[in-house]
PDB file of C-alpha atoms in Angstrom:
ATOM      1  CA  UNK A   1     -64.654 -59.279 -27.635  1.00  0.00           C
ATOM      2  CA  UNK A   2     -63.640 -62.400 -25.758  1.00  0.00           C
ATOM      3  CA  UNK A   3     -62.398 -62.293 -22.184  1.00  0.00           C
ATOM      4  CA  UNK A   4     -59.016 -63.604 -23.349  1.00  0.00           C
ATOM      5  CA  UNK A   5     -58.686 -60.828 -25.943  1.00  0.00           C
ATOM      6  CA  UNK A   6     -59.608 -58.182 -23.387  1.00  0.00           C
ATOM      7  CA  UNK A   7     -57.068 -59.555 -20.875  1.00  0.00           C
ATOM      8  CA  UNK A   8     -54.329 -59.591 -23.511  1.00  0.00           C
ATOM      9  CA  UNK A   9     -55.130 -55.996 -24.478  1.00  0.00           C
ATOM     10  CA  UNK A  10     -55.112 -54.899 -20.816  1.00  0.00           C
ATOM     11  CA  UNK A  11     -51.817 -56.700 -20.230  1.00  0.00           C
ATOM     12  CA  UNK A  12     -50.222 -55.026 -23.262  1.00  0.00           C
ATOM     13  CA  UNK A  13     -51.498 -51.643 -22.057  1.00  0.00           C
ATOM     14  CA  UNK A  14     -49.983 -52.196 -18.579  1.00  0.00           C
ATOM     15  CA  UNK A  15     -46.655 -53.126 -20.170  1.00  0.00           C
ATOM     16  CA  UNK A  16     -46.719 -49.928 -22.269  1.00  0.00           C
ATOM     17  CA  UNK A  17     -47.558 -47.949 -19.139  1.00  0.00           C
ATOM     18  CA  UNK A  18     -44.637 -49.488 -17.215  1.00  0.00           C
ATOM     19  CA  UNK A  19     -42.155 -48.909 -20.061  1.00  0.00           C
ATOM     20  CA  UNK A  20     -43.337 -45.341 -20.625  1.00  0.00           C
ATOM     21  CA  UNK A  21     -43.137 -44.532 -16.904  1.00  0.00           C
ATOM     22  CA  UNK A  22     -39.622 -46.016 -16.684  1.00  0.00           C
ATOM     23  CA  UNK A  23     -38.491 -44.091 -19.734  1.00  0.00           C
ATOM     24  CA  UNK A  24     -39.905 -40.787 -18.467  1.00  0.00           C
ATOM     25  CA  UNK A  25     -38.506 -41.274 -14.979  1.00  0.00           C
ATOM     26  CA  UNK A  26     -35.068 -42.163 -16.356  1.00  0.00           C
ATOM     27  CA  UNK A  27     -35.057 -39.113 -18.623  1.00  0.00           C
ATOM     28  CA  UNK A  28     -36.099 -36.863 -15.722  1.00  0.00           C
ATOM     29  CA  UNK A  29     -33.945 -38.297 -12.924  1.00  0.00           C
ATOM     30  CA  UNK A  30     -31.594 -40.936 -14.370  1.00  0.00           C
ATOM     31  CA  UNK A  31     -31.678 -44.719 -14.269  1.00  0.00           C
ATOM     32  CA  UNK A  32     -30.759 -44.866 -10.584  1.00  0.00           C
ATOM     33  CA  UNK A  33     -34.187 -43.367  -9.821  1.00  0.00           C
ATOM     34  CA  UNK A  34     -35.951 -46.183 -11.679  1.00  0.00           C
ATOM     35  CA  UNK A  35     -36.862 -48.857  -9.156  1.00  0.00           C
ATOM     36  CA  UNK A  36     -39.770 -51.273  -9.161  1.00  0.00           C
ATOM     37  CA  UNK A  37     -41.071 -49.633  -5.995  1.00  0.00           C
ATOM     38  CA  UNK A  38     -40.946 -46.175  -7.586  1.00  0.00           C
ATOM     39  CA  UNK A  39     -42.490 -47.404 -10.827  1.00  0.00           C
ATOM     40  CA  UNK A  40     -45.294 -49.140  -8.942  1.00  0.00           C
ATOM     41  CA  UNK A  41     -46.076 -45.870  -7.202  1.00  0.00           C
ATOM     42  CA  UNK A  42     -45.866 -43.901 -10.476  1.00  0.00           C
ATOM     43  CA  UNK A  43     -48.292 -46.135 -12.359  1.00  0.00           C
ATOM     44  CA  UNK A  44     -50.467 -46.915  -9.324  1.00  0.00           C
ATOM     45  CA  UNK A  45     -50.073 -50.682  -9.511  1.00  0.00           C
ATOM     46  CA  UNK A  46     -48.491 -52.993  -6.957  1.00  0.00           C
ATOM     47  CA  UNK A  47     -44.947 -54.298  -7.317  1.00  0.00           C
ATOM     48  CA  UNK A  48     -46.267 -57.850  -7.895  1.00  0.00           C
ATOM     49  CA  UNK A  49     -48.123 -56.494 -10.963  1.00  0.00           C
ATOM     50  CA  UNK A  50     -44.831 -55.117 -12.308  1.00  0.00           C
ATOM     51  CA  UNK A  51     -43.136 -58.455 -11.642  1.00  0.00           C
ATOM     52  CA  UNK A  52     -45.936 -60.253 -13.492  1.00  0.00           C
ATOM     53  CA  UNK A  53     -44.798 -58.337 -16.597  1.00  0.00           C
ATOM     54  CA  UNK A  54     -41.039 -57.947 -16.058  1.00  0.00           C
ATOM     55  CA  UNK A  55     -38.487 -59.859 -13.971  1.00  0.00           C
ATOM     56  CA  UNK A  56     -37.056 -56.611 -12.656  1.00  0.00           C
ATOM     57  CA  UNK A  57     -35.444 -53.319 -13.554  1.00  0.00           C
ATOM     58  CA  UNK A  58     -33.067 -54.890 -16.079  1.00  0.00           C
ATOM     59  CA  UNK A  59     -35.955 -56.398 -18.027  1.00  0.00           C
ATOM     60  CA  UNK A  60     -37.767 -53.067 -17.966  1.00  0.00           C
ATOM     61  CA  UNK A  61     -34.626 -51.325 -19.212  1.00  0.00           C
ATOM     62  CA  UNK A  62     -34.365 -53.878 -22.033  1.00  0.00           C
ATOM     63  CA  UNK A  63     -37.972 -53.120 -23.039  1.00  0.00           C
ATOM     64  CA  UNK A  64     -37.149 -49.405 -22.997  1.00  0.00           C
ATOM     65  CA  UNK A  65     -34.098 -50.121 -25.179  1.00  0.00           C
ATOM     66  CA  UNK A  66     -36.206 -51.991 -27.733  1.00  0.00           C
ATOM     67  CA  UNK A  67     -38.700 -49.134 -27.846  1.00  0.00           C
ATOM     68  CA  UNK A  68     -35.835 -46.643 -28.174  1.00  0.00           C
ATOM     69  CA  UNK A  69     -34.400 -48.569 -31.113  1.00  0.00           C
ATOM     70  CA  UNK A  70     -37.785 -48.379 -32.830  1.00  0.00           C
ATOM     71  CA  UNK A  71     -37.780 -44.612 -32.303  1.00  0.00           C
ATOM     72  CA  UNK A  72     -34.194 -44.308 -33.538  1.00  0.00           C
ATOM     73  CA  UNK A  73     -34.925 -46.422 -36.625  1.00  0.00           C
ATOM     74  CA  UNK A  74     -37.859 -44.173 -37.518  1.00  0.00           C
ATOM     75  CA  UNK A  75     -35.774 -41.007 -37.105  1.00  0.00           C
ATOM     76  CA  UNK A  76     -32.872 -42.426 -39.122  1.00  0.00           C
ATOM     77  CA  UNK A  77     -35.209 -43.583 -41.900  1.00  0.00           C
ATOM     78  CA  UNK A  78     -36.857 -40.176 -42.082  1.00  0.00           C
ATOM     79  CA  UNK A  79     -33.484 -38.408 -42.202  1.00  0.00           C
ATOM     80  CA  UNK A  80     -32.030 -40.784 -44.794  1.00  0.00           C
ATOM     81  CA  UNK A  81     -34.989 -40.592 -47.140  1.00  0.00           C
ATOM     82  CA  UNK A  82     -35.466 -36.823 -46.841  1.00  0.00           C
ATOM     83  CA  UNK A  83     -32.274 -36.070 -48.791  1.00  0.00           C
ATOM     84  CA  UNK A  84     -30.821 -36.964 -52.161  1.00  0.00           C
ATOM     85  CA  UNK A  85     -27.379 -38.334 -52.681  1.00  0.00           C
ATOM     86  CA  UNK A  86     -25.205 -40.858 -50.922  1.00  0.00           C
ATOM     87  CA  UNK A  87     -23.045 -38.377 -49.037  1.00  0.00           C
ATOM     88  CA  UNK A  88     -26.084 -36.352 -47.983  1.00  0.00           C
ATOM     89  CA  UNK A  89     -27.858 -39.458 -46.675  1.00  0.00           C
ATOM     90  CA  UNK A  90     -24.768 -40.479 -44.718  1.00  0.00           C
ATOM     91  CA  UNK A  91     -24.474 -36.975 -43.228  1.00  0.00           C
ATOM     92  CA  UNK A  92     -28.189 -36.838 -42.363  1.00  0.00           C
ATOM     93  CA  UNK A  93     -28.038 -40.223 -40.632  1.00  0.00           C
ATOM     94  CA  UNK A  94     -24.892 -39.231 -38.726  1.00  0.00           C
ATOM     95  CA  UNK A  95     -26.415 -35.958 -37.516  1.00  0.00           C
ATOM     96  CA  UNK A  96     -29.685 -37.641 -36.573  1.00  0.00           C
ATOM     97  CA  UNK A  97     -27.901 -40.368 -34.628  1.00  0.00           C
ATOM     98  CA  UNK A  98     -25.779 -37.980 -32.562  1.00  0.00           C
ATOM     99  CA  UNK A  99     -28.727 -35.638 -32.060  1.00  0.00           C
ATOM    100  CA  UNK A 100     -30.816 -38.545 -30.761  1.00  0.00           C
ATOM    101  CA  UNK A 101     -28.068 -39.436 -28.261  1.00  0.00           C
ATOM    102  CA  UNK A 102     -27.859 -35.833 -27.085  1.00  0.00           C
ATOM    103  CA  UNK A 103     -31.635 -35.267 -26.836  1.00  0.00           C
ATOM    104  CA  UNK A 104     -32.461 -38.585 -25.166  1.00  0.00           C
ATOM    105  CA  UNK A 105     -29.496 -39.413 -22.904  1.00  0.00           C
ATOM    106  CA  UNK A 106     -31.204 -41.898 -20.562  1.00  0.00           C
ATOM    107  CA  UNK A 107     -32.895 -43.663 -23.466  1.00  0.00           C
ATOM    108  CA  UNK A 108     -29.608 -43.796 -25.376  1.00  0.00           C
ATOM    109  CA  UNK A 109     -27.892 -45.233 -22.300  1.00  0.00           C
ATOM    110  CA  UNK A 110     -30.497 -48.000 -22.037  1.00  0.00           C
ATOM    111  CA  UNK A 111     -30.005 -48.787 -25.714  1.00  0.00           C
ATOM    112  CA  UNK A 112     -26.223 -48.698 -26.020  1.00  0.00           C
ATOM    113  CA  UNK A 113     -24.419 -48.053 -22.741  1.00  0.00           C
ATOM    114  CA  UNK A 114     -26.029 -50.073 -19.947  1.00  0.00           C
ATOM    115  CA  UNK A 115     -25.747 -53.825 -19.992  1.00  0.00           C
ATOM    116  CA  UNK A 116     -29.161 -55.160 -21.007  1.00  0.00           C
ATOM    117  CA  UNK A 117     -30.186 -58.709 -21.738  1.00  0.00           C
ATOM    118  CA  UNK A 118     -30.777 -58.297 -25.452  1.00  0.00           C
ATOM    119  CA  UNK A 119     -29.136 -60.170 -28.290  1.00  0.00           C
ATOM    120  CA  UNK A 120     -27.420 -57.682 -30.582  1.00  0.00           C
ATOM    121  CA  UNK A 121     -26.070 -58.541 -34.027  1.00  0.00           C
ATOM    122  CA  UNK A 122     -27.887 -61.878 -34.237  1.00  0.00           C
ATOM    123  CA  UNK A 123     -31.011 -63.169 -35.927  1.00  0.00           C
ATOM    124  CA  UNK A 124     -32.567 -63.388 -32.453  1.00  0.00           C
ATOM    125  CA  UNK A 125     -32.269 -59.632 -31.963  1.00  0.00           C
ATOM    126  CA  UNK A 126     -35.655 -57.937 -31.644  1.00  0.00           C
ATOM    127  CA  UNK A 127     -36.905 -56.402 -34.882  1.00  0.00           C
ATOM    128  CA  UNK A 128     -36.438 -52.760 -33.750  1.00  0.00           C
ATOM    129  CA  UNK A 129     -32.724 -53.404 -33.068  1.00  0.00           C
ATOM    130  CA  UNK A 130     -32.289 -54.916 -36.530  1.00  0.00           C
ATOM    131  CA  UNK A 131     -34.247 -52.041 -38.094  1.00  0.00           C
ATOM    132  CA  UNK A 132     -32.100 -49.370 -36.419  1.00  0.00           C
ATOM    133  CA  UNK A 133     -28.941 -51.092 -37.640  1.00  0.00           C
ATOM    134  CA  UNK A 134     -30.602 -51.556 -41.029  1.00  0.00           C
ATOM    135  CA  UNK A 135     -31.064 -47.816 -41.368  1.00  0.00           C
ATOM    136  CA  UNK A 136     -27.360 -47.262 -40.682  1.00  0.00           C
ATOM    137  CA  UNK A 137     -26.568 -50.007 -43.196  1.00  0.00           C
ATOM    138  CA  UNK A 138     -28.821 -48.402 -45.815  1.00  0.00           C
ATOM    139  CA  UNK A 139     -26.793 -45.189 -45.540  1.00  0.00           C
ATOM    140  CA  UNK A 140     -23.389 -46.903 -45.514  1.00  0.00           C
ATOM    141  CA  UNK A 141     -23.930 -49.692 -48.061  1.00  0.00           C
ATOM    142  CA  UNK A 142     -23.755 -47.417 -51.133  1.00  0.00           C
ATOM    143  CA  UNK A 143     -20.238 -46.277 -50.172  1.00  0.00           C
ATOM    144  CA  UNK A 144     -18.823 -49.770 -49.627  1.00  0.00           C
ATOM    145  CA  UNK A 145     -16.067 -50.562 -52.075  1.00  0.00           C
ATOM    146  CA  UNK A 146     -16.180 -53.756 -54.079  1.00  0.00           C
ATOM    147  CA  UNK A 147     -15.126 -56.658 -51.896  1.00  0.00           C
ATOM    148  CA  UNK A 148     -15.792 -54.804 -48.630  1.00  0.00           C
ATOM    149  CA  UNK A 149     -18.306 -56.164 -46.181  1.00  0.00           C
ATOM    150  CA  UNK A 150     -21.014 -53.507 -45.818  1.00  0.00           C
ATOM    151  CA  UNK A 151     -21.981 -54.880 -42.399  1.00  0.00           C
ATOM    152  CA  UNK A 152     -18.474 -54.420 -41.008  1.00  0.00           C
ATOM    153  CA  UNK A 153     -18.187 -50.984 -42.557  1.00  0.00           C
ATOM    154  CA  UNK A 154     -21.529 -50.070 -40.968  1.00  0.00           C
ATOM    155  CA  UNK A 155     -20.388 -51.362 -37.582  1.00  0.00           C
ATOM    156  CA  UNK A 156     -17.292 -49.176 -37.863  1.00  0.00           C
ATOM    157  CA  UNK A 157     -19.379 -46.128 -38.809  1.00  0.00           C
ATOM    158  CA  UNK A 158     -21.769 -46.848 -35.925  1.00  0.00           C
ATOM    159  CA  UNK A 159     -18.849 -47.236 -33.498  1.00  0.00           C
ATOM    160  CA  UNK A 160     -17.494 -43.856 -34.601  1.00  0.00           C
ATOM    161  CA  UNK A 161     -20.900 -42.213 -34.125  1.00  0.00           C
ATOM    162  CA  UNK A 162     -21.307 -43.852 -30.724  1.00  0.00           C
ATOM    163  CA  UNK A 163     -17.855 -42.716 -29.684  1.00  0.00           C
ATOM    164  CA  UNK A 164     -18.490 -39.139 -30.770  1.00  0.00           C
ATOM    165  CA  UNK A 165     -21.902 -39.060 -29.083  1.00  0.00           C
ATOM    166  CA  UNK A 166     -20.582 -40.548 -25.852  1.00  0.00           C
ATOM    167  CA  UNK A 167     -17.496 -38.344 -25.668  1.00  0.00           C
ATOM    168  CA  UNK A 168     -19.498 -35.195 -26.358  1.00  0.00           C
ATOM    169  CA  UNK A 169     -22.173 -36.074 -23.803  1.00  0.00           C
ATOM    170  CA  UNK A 170     -19.529 -36.660 -21.145  1.00  0.00           C
ATOM    171  CA  UNK A 171     -17.847 -33.329 -21.921  1.00  0.00           C
ATOM    172  CA  UNK A 172     -14.653 -34.958 -23.136  1.00  0.00           C
ATOM    173  CA  UNK A 173     -15.107 -33.450 -26.588  1.00  0.00           C
ATOM    174  CA  UNK A 174     -16.226 -29.833 -26.885  1.00  0.00           C
ATOM    175  CA  UNK A 175     -19.591 -29.255 -28.519  1.00  0.00           C
ATOM    176  CA  UNK A 176     -18.268 -26.472 -30.763  1.00  0.00           C
ATOM    177  CA  UNK A 177     -16.206 -28.951 -32.809  1.00  0.00           C
ATOM    178  CA  UNK A 178     -19.133 -31.282 -33.480  1.00  0.00           C
ATOM    179  CA  UNK A 179     -19.959 -30.107 -36.988  1.00  0.00           C
ATOM    180  CA  UNK A 180     -16.318 -30.293 -38.095  1.00  0.00           C
ATOM    181  CA  UNK A 181     -15.930 -33.775 -36.613  1.00  0.00           C
ATOM    182  CA  UNK A 182     -19.084 -34.930 -38.378  1.00  0.00           C
ATOM    183  CA  UNK A 183     -17.843 -33.490 -41.674  1.00  0.00           C
ATOM    184  CA  UNK A 184     -14.530 -35.331 -41.242  1.00  0.00           C
ATOM    185  CA  UNK A 185     -16.282 -38.606 -40.440  1.00  0.00           C
ATOM    186  CA  UNK A 186     -18.711 -38.385 -43.351  1.00  0.00           C
ATOM    187  CA  UNK A 187     -15.966 -37.159 -45.670  1.00  0.00           C
ATOM    188  CA  UNK A 188     -13.721 -40.066 -44.747  1.00  0.00           C
ATOM    189  CA  UNK A 189     -16.445 -42.634 -45.263  1.00  0.00           C
ATOM    190  CA  UNK A 190     -18.082 -41.082 -48.313  1.00  0.00           C
ATOM    191  CA  UNK A 191     -14.844 -40.026 -50.014  1.00  0.00           C
ATOM    192  CA  UNK A 192     -13.386 -43.485 -49.999  1.00  0.00           C
TER     193      UNK A 192
END
């Protein structure tokens, strides 16, 4: 193994360590607890080492968001492909999405609530962002009527899921109505 290859591998491992530590700290204590000083102490590297990988907390949060989108895409794909039927796939994706938001609140916030320097809805978007949206699109596309833009319909479905997840997490919608709301959403989209 060349010295250059070893250095690149070590650098990638440090980046994974930083992102994992930030993600775990945010899930345990919230994003306010994630500082470069605290992360440096958590991973036992100096702050200059962190800054050699990331410009600051916002860049770390963006890396966490990209990783979270990869996780979400995998969960959505598994849910979508585990069932048969268009309506069932749409329902499975909807439940998986809102469950992800509920189970991983700090990660979800990094992905879709906090302002991060990531290009969304463009060709420049990182692959995991496009894959997560692609899984939503794969569930919604079969219900698009002729002449409808599946991408816009998917964005609308995603916005509804995000709204439900956010309002439930904040306590503005009661948890006990979740299943009925999901049935209404899926029924509206699938029964078009």
